[in-house]
Short mmCIF file of C-alpha atoms and ligand atoms in Angstrom, two decimals:
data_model
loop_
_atom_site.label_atom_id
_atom_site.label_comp_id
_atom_site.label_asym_id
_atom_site.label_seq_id
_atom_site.Cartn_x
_atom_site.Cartn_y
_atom_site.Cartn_z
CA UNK A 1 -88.88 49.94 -52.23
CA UNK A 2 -91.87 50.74 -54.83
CA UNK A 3 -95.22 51.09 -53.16
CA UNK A 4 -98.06 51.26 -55.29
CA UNK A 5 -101.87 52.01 -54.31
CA UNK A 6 -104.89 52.41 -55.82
CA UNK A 7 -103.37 54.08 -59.08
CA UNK A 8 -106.29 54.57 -61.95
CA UNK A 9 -105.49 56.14 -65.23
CA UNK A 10 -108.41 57.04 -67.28
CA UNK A 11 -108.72 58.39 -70.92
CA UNK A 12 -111.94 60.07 -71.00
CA UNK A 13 -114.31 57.38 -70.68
CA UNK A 14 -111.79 54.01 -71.12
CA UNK A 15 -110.12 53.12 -67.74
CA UNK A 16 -106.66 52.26 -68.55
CA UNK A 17 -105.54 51.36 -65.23
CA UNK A 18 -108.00 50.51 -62.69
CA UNK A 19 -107.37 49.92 -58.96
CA UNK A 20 -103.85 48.89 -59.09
CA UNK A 21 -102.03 48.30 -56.00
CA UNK A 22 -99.04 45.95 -54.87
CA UNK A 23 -95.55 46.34 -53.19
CA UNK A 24 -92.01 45.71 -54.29
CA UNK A 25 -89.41 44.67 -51.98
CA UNK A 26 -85.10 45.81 -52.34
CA UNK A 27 -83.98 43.20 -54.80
CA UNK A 28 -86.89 42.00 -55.93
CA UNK A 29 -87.42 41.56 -59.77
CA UNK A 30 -91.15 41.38 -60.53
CA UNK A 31 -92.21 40.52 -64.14
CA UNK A 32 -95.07 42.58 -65.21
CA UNK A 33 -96.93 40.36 -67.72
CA UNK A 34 -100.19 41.04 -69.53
CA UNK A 35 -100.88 41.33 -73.11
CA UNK A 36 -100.72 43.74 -75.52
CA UNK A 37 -103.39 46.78 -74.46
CA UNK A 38 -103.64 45.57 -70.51
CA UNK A 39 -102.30 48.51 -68.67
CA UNK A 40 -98.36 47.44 -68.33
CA UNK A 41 -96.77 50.72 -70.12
CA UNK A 42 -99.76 53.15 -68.93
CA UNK A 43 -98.48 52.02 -65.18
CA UNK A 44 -94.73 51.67 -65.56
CA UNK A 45 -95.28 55.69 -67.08
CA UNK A 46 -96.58 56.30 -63.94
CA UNK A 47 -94.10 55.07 -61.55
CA UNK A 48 -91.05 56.86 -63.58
CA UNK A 49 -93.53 59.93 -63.39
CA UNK A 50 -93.35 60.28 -67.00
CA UNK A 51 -97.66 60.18 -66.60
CA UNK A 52 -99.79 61.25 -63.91
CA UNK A 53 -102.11 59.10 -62.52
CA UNK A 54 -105.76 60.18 -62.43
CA UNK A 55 -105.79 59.04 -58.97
CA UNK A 56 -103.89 56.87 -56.68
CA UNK A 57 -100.29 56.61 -55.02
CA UNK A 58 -97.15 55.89 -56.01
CA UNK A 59 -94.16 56.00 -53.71
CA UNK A 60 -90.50 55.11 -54.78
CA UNK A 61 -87.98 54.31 -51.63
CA UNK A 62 -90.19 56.33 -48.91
CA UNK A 63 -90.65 59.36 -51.84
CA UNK A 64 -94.09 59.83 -53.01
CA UNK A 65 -94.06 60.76 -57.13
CA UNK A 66 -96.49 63.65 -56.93
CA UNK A 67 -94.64 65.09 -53.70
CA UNK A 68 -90.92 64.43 -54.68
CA UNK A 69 -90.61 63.92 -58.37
CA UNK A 70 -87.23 64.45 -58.52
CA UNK A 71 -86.51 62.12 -55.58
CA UNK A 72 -88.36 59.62 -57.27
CA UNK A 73 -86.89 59.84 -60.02
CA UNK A 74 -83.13 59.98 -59.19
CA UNK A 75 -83.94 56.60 -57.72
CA UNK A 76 -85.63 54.94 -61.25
CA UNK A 77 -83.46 53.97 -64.24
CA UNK A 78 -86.05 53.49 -66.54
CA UNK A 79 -85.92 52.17 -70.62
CA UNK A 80 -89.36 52.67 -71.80
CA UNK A 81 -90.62 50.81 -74.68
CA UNK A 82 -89.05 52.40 -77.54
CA UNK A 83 -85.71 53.62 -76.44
CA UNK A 84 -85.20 57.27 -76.25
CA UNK A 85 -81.82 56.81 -78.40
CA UNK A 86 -80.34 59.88 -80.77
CA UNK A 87 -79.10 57.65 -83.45
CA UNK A 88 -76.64 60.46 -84.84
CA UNK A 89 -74.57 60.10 -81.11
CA UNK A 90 -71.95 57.83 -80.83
CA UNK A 91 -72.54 55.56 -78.05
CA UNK A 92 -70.22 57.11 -75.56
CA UNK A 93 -71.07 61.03 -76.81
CA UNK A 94 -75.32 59.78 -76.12
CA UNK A 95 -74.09 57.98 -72.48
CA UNK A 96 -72.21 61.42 -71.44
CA UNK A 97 -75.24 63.58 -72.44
CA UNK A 98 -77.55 61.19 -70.21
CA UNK A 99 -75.10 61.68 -67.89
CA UNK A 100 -75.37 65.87 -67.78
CA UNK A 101 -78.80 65.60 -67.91
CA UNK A 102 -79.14 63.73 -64.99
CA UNK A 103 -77.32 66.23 -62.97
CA UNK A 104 -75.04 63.30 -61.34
CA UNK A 105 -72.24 64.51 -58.66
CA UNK A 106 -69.63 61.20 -59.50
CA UNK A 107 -66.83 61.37 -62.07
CA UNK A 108 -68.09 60.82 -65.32
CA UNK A 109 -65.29 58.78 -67.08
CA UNK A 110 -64.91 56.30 -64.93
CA UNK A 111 -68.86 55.93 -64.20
CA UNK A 112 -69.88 55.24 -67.91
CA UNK A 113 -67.01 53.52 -68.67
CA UNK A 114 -67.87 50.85 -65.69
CA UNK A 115 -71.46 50.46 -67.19
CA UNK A 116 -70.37 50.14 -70.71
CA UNK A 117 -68.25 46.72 -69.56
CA UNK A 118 -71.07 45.51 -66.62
CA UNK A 119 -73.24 45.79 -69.98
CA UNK A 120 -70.91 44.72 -72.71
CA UNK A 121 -71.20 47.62 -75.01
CA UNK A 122 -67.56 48.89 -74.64
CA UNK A 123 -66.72 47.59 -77.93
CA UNK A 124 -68.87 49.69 -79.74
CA UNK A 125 -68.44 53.44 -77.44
CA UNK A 126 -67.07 54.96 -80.54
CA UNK A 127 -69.71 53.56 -83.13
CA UNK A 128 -72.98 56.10 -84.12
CA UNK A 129 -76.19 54.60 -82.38
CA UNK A 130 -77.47 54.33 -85.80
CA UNK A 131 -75.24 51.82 -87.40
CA UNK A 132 -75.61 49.44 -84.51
CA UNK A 133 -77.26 46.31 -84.57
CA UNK A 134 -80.80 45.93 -82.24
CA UNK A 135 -79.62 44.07 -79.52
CA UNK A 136 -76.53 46.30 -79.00
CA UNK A 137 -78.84 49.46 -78.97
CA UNK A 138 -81.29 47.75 -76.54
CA UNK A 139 -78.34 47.21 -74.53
CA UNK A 140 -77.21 50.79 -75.29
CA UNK A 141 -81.09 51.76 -73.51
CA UNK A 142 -80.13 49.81 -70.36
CA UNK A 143 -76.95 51.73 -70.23
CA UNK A 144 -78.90 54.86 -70.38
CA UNK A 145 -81.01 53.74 -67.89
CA UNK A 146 -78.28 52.98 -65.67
CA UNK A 147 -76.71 56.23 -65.50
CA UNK A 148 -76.42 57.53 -62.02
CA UNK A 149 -76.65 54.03 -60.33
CA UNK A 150 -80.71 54.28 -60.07
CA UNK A 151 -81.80 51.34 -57.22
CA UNK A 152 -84.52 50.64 -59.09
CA UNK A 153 -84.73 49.70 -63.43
CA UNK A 154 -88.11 49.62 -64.87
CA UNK A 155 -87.09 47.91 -67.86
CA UNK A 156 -90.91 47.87 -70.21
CA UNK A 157 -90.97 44.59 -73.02
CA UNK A 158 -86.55 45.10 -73.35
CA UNK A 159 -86.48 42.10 -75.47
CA UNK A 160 -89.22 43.14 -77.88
CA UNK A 161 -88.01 42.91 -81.73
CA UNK A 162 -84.54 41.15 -80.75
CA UNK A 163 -83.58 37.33 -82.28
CA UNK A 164 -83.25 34.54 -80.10
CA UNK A 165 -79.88 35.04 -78.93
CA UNK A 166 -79.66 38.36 -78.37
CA UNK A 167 -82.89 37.75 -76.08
CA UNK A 168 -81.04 35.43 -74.00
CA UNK A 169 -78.56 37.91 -73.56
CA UNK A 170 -80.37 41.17 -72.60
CA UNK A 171 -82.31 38.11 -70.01
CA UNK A 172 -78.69 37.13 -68.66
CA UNK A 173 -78.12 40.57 -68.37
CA UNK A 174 -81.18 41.75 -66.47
CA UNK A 175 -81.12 38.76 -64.30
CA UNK A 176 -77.26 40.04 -63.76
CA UNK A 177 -78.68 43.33 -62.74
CA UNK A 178 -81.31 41.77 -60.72
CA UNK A 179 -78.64 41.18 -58.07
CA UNK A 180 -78.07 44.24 -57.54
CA UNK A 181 -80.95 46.41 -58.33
CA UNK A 182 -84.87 45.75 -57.56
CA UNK A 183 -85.95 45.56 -61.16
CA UNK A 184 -89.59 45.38 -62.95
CA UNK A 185 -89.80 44.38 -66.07
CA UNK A 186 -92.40 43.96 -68.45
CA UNK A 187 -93.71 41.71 -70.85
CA UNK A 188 -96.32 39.79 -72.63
CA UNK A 189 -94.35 36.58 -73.12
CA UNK A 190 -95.09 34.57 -69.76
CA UNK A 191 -91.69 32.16 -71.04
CA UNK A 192 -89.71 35.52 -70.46
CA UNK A 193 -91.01 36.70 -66.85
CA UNK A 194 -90.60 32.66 -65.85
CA UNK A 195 -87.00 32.92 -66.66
CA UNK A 196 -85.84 36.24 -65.46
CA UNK A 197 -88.62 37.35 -62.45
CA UNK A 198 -88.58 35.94 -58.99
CA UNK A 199 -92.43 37.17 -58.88
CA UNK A 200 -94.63 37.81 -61.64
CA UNK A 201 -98.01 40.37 -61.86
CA UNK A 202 -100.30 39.77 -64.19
CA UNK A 203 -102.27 42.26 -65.36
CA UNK A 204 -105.70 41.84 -67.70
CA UNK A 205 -107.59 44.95 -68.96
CA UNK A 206 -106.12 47.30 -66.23
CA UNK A 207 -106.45 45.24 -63.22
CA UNK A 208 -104.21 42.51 -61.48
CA UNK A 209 -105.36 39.15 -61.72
CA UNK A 210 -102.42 37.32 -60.35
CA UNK A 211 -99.53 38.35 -57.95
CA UNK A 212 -97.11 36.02 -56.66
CA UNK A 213 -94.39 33.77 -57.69
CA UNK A 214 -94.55 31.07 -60.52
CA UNK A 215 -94.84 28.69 -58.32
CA UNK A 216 -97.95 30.25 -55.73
CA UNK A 217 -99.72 31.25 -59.11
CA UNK A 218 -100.00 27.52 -60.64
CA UNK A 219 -100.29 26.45 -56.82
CA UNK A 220 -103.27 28.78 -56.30
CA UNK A 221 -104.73 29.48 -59.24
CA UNK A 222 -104.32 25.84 -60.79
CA UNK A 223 -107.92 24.47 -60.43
CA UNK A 224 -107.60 20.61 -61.20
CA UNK A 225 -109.58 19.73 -63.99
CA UNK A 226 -110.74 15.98 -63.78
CA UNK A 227 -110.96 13.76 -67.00
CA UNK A 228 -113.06 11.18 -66.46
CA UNK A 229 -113.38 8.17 -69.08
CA UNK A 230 -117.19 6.80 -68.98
CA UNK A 231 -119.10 3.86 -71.32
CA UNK A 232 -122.68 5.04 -71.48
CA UNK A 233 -124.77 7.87 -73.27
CA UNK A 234 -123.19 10.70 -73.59
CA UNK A 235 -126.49 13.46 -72.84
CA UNK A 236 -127.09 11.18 -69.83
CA UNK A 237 -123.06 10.94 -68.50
CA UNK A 238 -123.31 15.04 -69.46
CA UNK A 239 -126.62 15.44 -66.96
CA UNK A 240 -125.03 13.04 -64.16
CA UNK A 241 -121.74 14.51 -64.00
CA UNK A 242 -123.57 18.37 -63.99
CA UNK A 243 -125.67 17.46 -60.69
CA UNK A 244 -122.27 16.47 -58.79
CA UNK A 245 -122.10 19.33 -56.43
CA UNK A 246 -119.47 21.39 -57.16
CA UNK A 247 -119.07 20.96 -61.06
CA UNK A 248 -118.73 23.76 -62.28
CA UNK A 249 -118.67 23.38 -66.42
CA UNK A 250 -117.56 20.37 -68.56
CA UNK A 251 -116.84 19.38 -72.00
CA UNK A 252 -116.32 16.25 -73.88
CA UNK A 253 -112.91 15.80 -75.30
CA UNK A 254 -111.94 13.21 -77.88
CA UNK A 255 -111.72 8.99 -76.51
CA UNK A 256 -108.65 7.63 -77.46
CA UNK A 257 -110.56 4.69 -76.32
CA UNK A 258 -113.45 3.29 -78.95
CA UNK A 259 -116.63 2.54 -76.89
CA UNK A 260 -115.90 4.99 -73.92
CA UNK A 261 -116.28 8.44 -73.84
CA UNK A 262 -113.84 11.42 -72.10
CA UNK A 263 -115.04 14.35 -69.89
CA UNK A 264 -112.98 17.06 -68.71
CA UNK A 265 -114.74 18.23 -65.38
CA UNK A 266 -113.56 21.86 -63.84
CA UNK A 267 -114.61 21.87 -60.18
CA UNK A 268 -115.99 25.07 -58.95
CA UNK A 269 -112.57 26.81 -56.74
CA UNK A 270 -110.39 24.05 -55.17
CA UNK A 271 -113.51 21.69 -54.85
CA UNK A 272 -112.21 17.71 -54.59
CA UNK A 273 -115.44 16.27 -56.09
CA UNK A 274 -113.72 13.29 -57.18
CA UNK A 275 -115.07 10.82 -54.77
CA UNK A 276 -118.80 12.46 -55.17
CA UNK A 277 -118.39 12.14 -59.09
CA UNK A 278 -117.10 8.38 -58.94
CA UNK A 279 -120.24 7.54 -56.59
CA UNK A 280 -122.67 9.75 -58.82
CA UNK A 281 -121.73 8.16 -61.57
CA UNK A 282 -121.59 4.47 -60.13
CA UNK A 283 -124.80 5.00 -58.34
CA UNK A 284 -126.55 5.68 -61.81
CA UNK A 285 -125.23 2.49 -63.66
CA UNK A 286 -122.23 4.13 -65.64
CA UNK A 287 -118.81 2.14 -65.83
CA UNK A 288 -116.24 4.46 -65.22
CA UNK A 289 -113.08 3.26 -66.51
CA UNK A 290 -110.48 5.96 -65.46
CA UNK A 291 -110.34 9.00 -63.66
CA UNK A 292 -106.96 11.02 -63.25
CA UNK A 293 -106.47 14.91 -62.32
CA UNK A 294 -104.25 17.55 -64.29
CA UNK A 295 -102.99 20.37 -62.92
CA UNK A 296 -102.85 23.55 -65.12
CA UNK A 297 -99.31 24.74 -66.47
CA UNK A 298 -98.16 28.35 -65.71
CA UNK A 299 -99.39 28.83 -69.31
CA UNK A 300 -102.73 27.31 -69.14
CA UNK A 301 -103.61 29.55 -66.16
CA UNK A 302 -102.12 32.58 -68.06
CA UNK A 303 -104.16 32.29 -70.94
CA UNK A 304 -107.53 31.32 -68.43
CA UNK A 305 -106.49 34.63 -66.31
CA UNK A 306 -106.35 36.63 -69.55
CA UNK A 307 -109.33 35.75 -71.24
CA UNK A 308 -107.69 32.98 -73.62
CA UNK A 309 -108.61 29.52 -72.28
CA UNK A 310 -107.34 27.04 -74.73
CA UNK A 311 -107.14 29.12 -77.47
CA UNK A 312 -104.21 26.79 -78.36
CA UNK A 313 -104.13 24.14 -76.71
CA UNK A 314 -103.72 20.71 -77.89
CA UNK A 315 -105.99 19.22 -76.27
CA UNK A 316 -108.74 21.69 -77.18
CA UNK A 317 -112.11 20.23 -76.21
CA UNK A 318 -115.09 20.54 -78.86
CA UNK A 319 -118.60 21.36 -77.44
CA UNK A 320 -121.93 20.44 -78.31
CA UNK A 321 -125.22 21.80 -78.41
CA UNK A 322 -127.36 18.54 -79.43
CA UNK A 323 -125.86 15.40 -81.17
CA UNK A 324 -124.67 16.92 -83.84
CA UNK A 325 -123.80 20.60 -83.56
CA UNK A 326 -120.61 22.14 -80.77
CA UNK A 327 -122.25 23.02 -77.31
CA UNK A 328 -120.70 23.27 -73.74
CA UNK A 329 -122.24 21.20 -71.17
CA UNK A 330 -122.56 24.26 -68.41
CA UNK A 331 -123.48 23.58 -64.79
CA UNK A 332 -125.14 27.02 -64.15
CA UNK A 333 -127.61 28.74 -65.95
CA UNK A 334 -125.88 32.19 -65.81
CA UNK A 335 -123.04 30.88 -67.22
CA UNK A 336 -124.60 28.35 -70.31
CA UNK A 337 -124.55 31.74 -73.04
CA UNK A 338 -121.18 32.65 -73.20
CA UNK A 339 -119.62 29.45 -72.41
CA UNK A 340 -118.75 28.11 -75.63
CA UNK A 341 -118.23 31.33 -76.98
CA UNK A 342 -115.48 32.39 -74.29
CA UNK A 343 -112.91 30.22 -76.13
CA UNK A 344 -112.96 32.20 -79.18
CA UNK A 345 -114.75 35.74 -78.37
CA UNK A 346 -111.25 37.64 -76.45
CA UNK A 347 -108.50 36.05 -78.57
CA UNK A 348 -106.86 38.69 -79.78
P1 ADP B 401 -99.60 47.68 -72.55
O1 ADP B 401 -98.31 48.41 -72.29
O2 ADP B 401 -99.94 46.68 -71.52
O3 ADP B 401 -99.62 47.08 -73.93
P2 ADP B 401 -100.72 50.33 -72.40
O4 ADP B 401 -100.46 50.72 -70.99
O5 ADP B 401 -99.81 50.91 -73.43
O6 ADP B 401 -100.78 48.75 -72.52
O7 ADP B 401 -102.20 50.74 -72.78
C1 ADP B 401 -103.31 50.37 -71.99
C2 ADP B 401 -104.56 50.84 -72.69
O8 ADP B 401 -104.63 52.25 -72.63
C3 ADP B 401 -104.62 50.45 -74.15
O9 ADP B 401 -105.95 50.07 -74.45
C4 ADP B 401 -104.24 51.73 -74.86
O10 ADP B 401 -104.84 51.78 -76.13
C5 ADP B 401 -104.80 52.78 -73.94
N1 ADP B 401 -104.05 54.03 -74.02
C6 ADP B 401 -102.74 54.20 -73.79
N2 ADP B 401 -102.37 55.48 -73.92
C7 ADP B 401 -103.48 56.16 -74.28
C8 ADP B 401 -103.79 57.53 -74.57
N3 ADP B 401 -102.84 58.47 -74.50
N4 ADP B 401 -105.06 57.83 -74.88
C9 ADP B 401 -106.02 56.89 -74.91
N5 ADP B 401 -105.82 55.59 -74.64
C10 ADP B 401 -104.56 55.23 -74.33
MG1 MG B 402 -96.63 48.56 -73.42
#
């Protein structure tokens, strides 16, 4: 249904969208996730055709944007991030004018009427846009968007600035929606795209990172950090545990146990050095106590994808660089100058 390839959007020098290419099937509903600044709006703009890329394809149901705009576009209901609402319209005068512009060849009445209920705004048809509450004019921009019976919504952040419940209602309603249209919708709340998106992109500083659905991402991208609880010296555990092939950085987190100490071990990609780390350190005289795997939530490998690794996690392991002060025991060379500062440098 949505085929996109390639697309770059640059600004002058800054590269707001780089390389950005996936495929969207009928019904799907992707979440778009990413945070604030990564590319989401810049590329959802160029799908509707409301931007043009600097390079790259988009094509919408077989149409190609550049080519057939219009085609494109009679296929997209699209609410961008701040709805394009005239808050002196009553709700039914703004959904007629939508209507008119969109040039649509279906009985008018009976159309808006029948997306006023399907989006429960038909108690309010008569009120000014201005005197109603958020929610009900978010719900008034999916209307809009809806005008014309568009197979495709590109719906960008729709639940930004609404209260708790009135997010779980636009989410009912989009996943409503979702049954019938092939939706993307964006966000930079990974909770949101887990509960409304069968498949979820995630973007990072103009590029994908991540495409797939919750469960391939923490499948694939979940590398299994190993905690391993050790009695011995620490420097010497630190220097054993590094020459295990296939470590690729540890850290020391806090013992609830007194006399032993706790390393969490992150194997290079979807190494199993457990067995080589238990003999390493068995072979040197250690007494390893416990050994047990994690894998990452959905969240922890959102935050590692975008730059944020523990930045709030509980368990948030301290690092030292000699006895006393924080360092990061690093496996490779390359990597032993930015390591401890990469929890704290791209939190934004
Ligand atoms: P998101 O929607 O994911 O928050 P955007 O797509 O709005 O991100 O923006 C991506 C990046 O492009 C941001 O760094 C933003 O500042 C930049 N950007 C967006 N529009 C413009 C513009 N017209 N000129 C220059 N930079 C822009
Ligand atoms: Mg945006």
């Amino acid at each position: 249904m949505i085929e996109v390839a390639n697309l770059y959007k640059r600004y002058g020098n800054f590269v707001a969208v780089k390389d950005v290419s996936f495929k969207i099937n009928e019904g799907e509903i992707l979440g778009f996730l990413g945070p604030n600044g990564a590319g989401k709006s810049t590329t959802m703009n160029i799908i509707t055709g409301y931007l043009s890329p600097t390079s790259g394809k988009v094509g919408v149901g077989g149409f190609d944007i550049i080519e057939n705009p219009n085609e494109v576009k009679s296929r997209i209901g699209y609410l961008p991030e701040q709805p394009p609402l005239y808050m002196d319209m009553t709700v039914r005068e703004y959904l007629y004018f939508i209507f008119d512009l969109k040039k649509i060849n279906i009985p008018r009445t009976p159309h808006i009427e029948e997306i006023c209920r399907l989006v429960k705004i038909d108690d309010v048809c008569d009120r000014l846009i201005k005197n109603l509450s958020k929610g009900y004019r978010q719900r008034v921009g999916i209307a809009q968007a809806l005008v014309g019976n568009p197979a495709v919504l590109i719906l960008d952040e729709p639940t930004v600035g609404l209260d708790p419940k009135q997010i779980i209602e636009i989410r009912n309603l989009i996943k409503q929606l979702g049954k019938t249209h092939t939706v993307i919708l964006s966000s930079h709340i990974l909770s949101e795209v887990q509960a409304v998106c069968e498949r979820i992109i995630i973007i990072n500083k103009g590029e994908i990172v991540a495409d797939g659905t919750p469960e391939q991402l923490a499948d694939n991208l979940s590398h299994k950090d190993i905690t391993v609880r050790v009695i011995g010296d620490r420097e010497e555990i630190a220097s054993a545990i590094n020459a295990v092939d296939g470590v690729k950085e540890i850290s020391q987190i806090k013992s609830v146990e007194p006399g032993s100490l706790d390393f969490v071990v992150e194997p290079t990609d979807s190494a199993d050095i457990r067995a080589e780390l238990l003999n390493t350190l068995g072979k040197k005289g250690f007494q390893v106590l416990e050994l047990w795997c994690k894998n990452m939530s959905l969240e922890e490998i959102y935050l590692s994808l975008v730059g944020e690794k523990n930045s709030d996690s509980e368990n948030k392991s301290e690092c030292y660089t000699d006895q006393s002060e924080p360092k990061c025991f690093v496996k490779s060379e390359e990597n032993s100058e930015d390591a401890c500062e990469s929890d704290t440098q791209e939190e934004q």
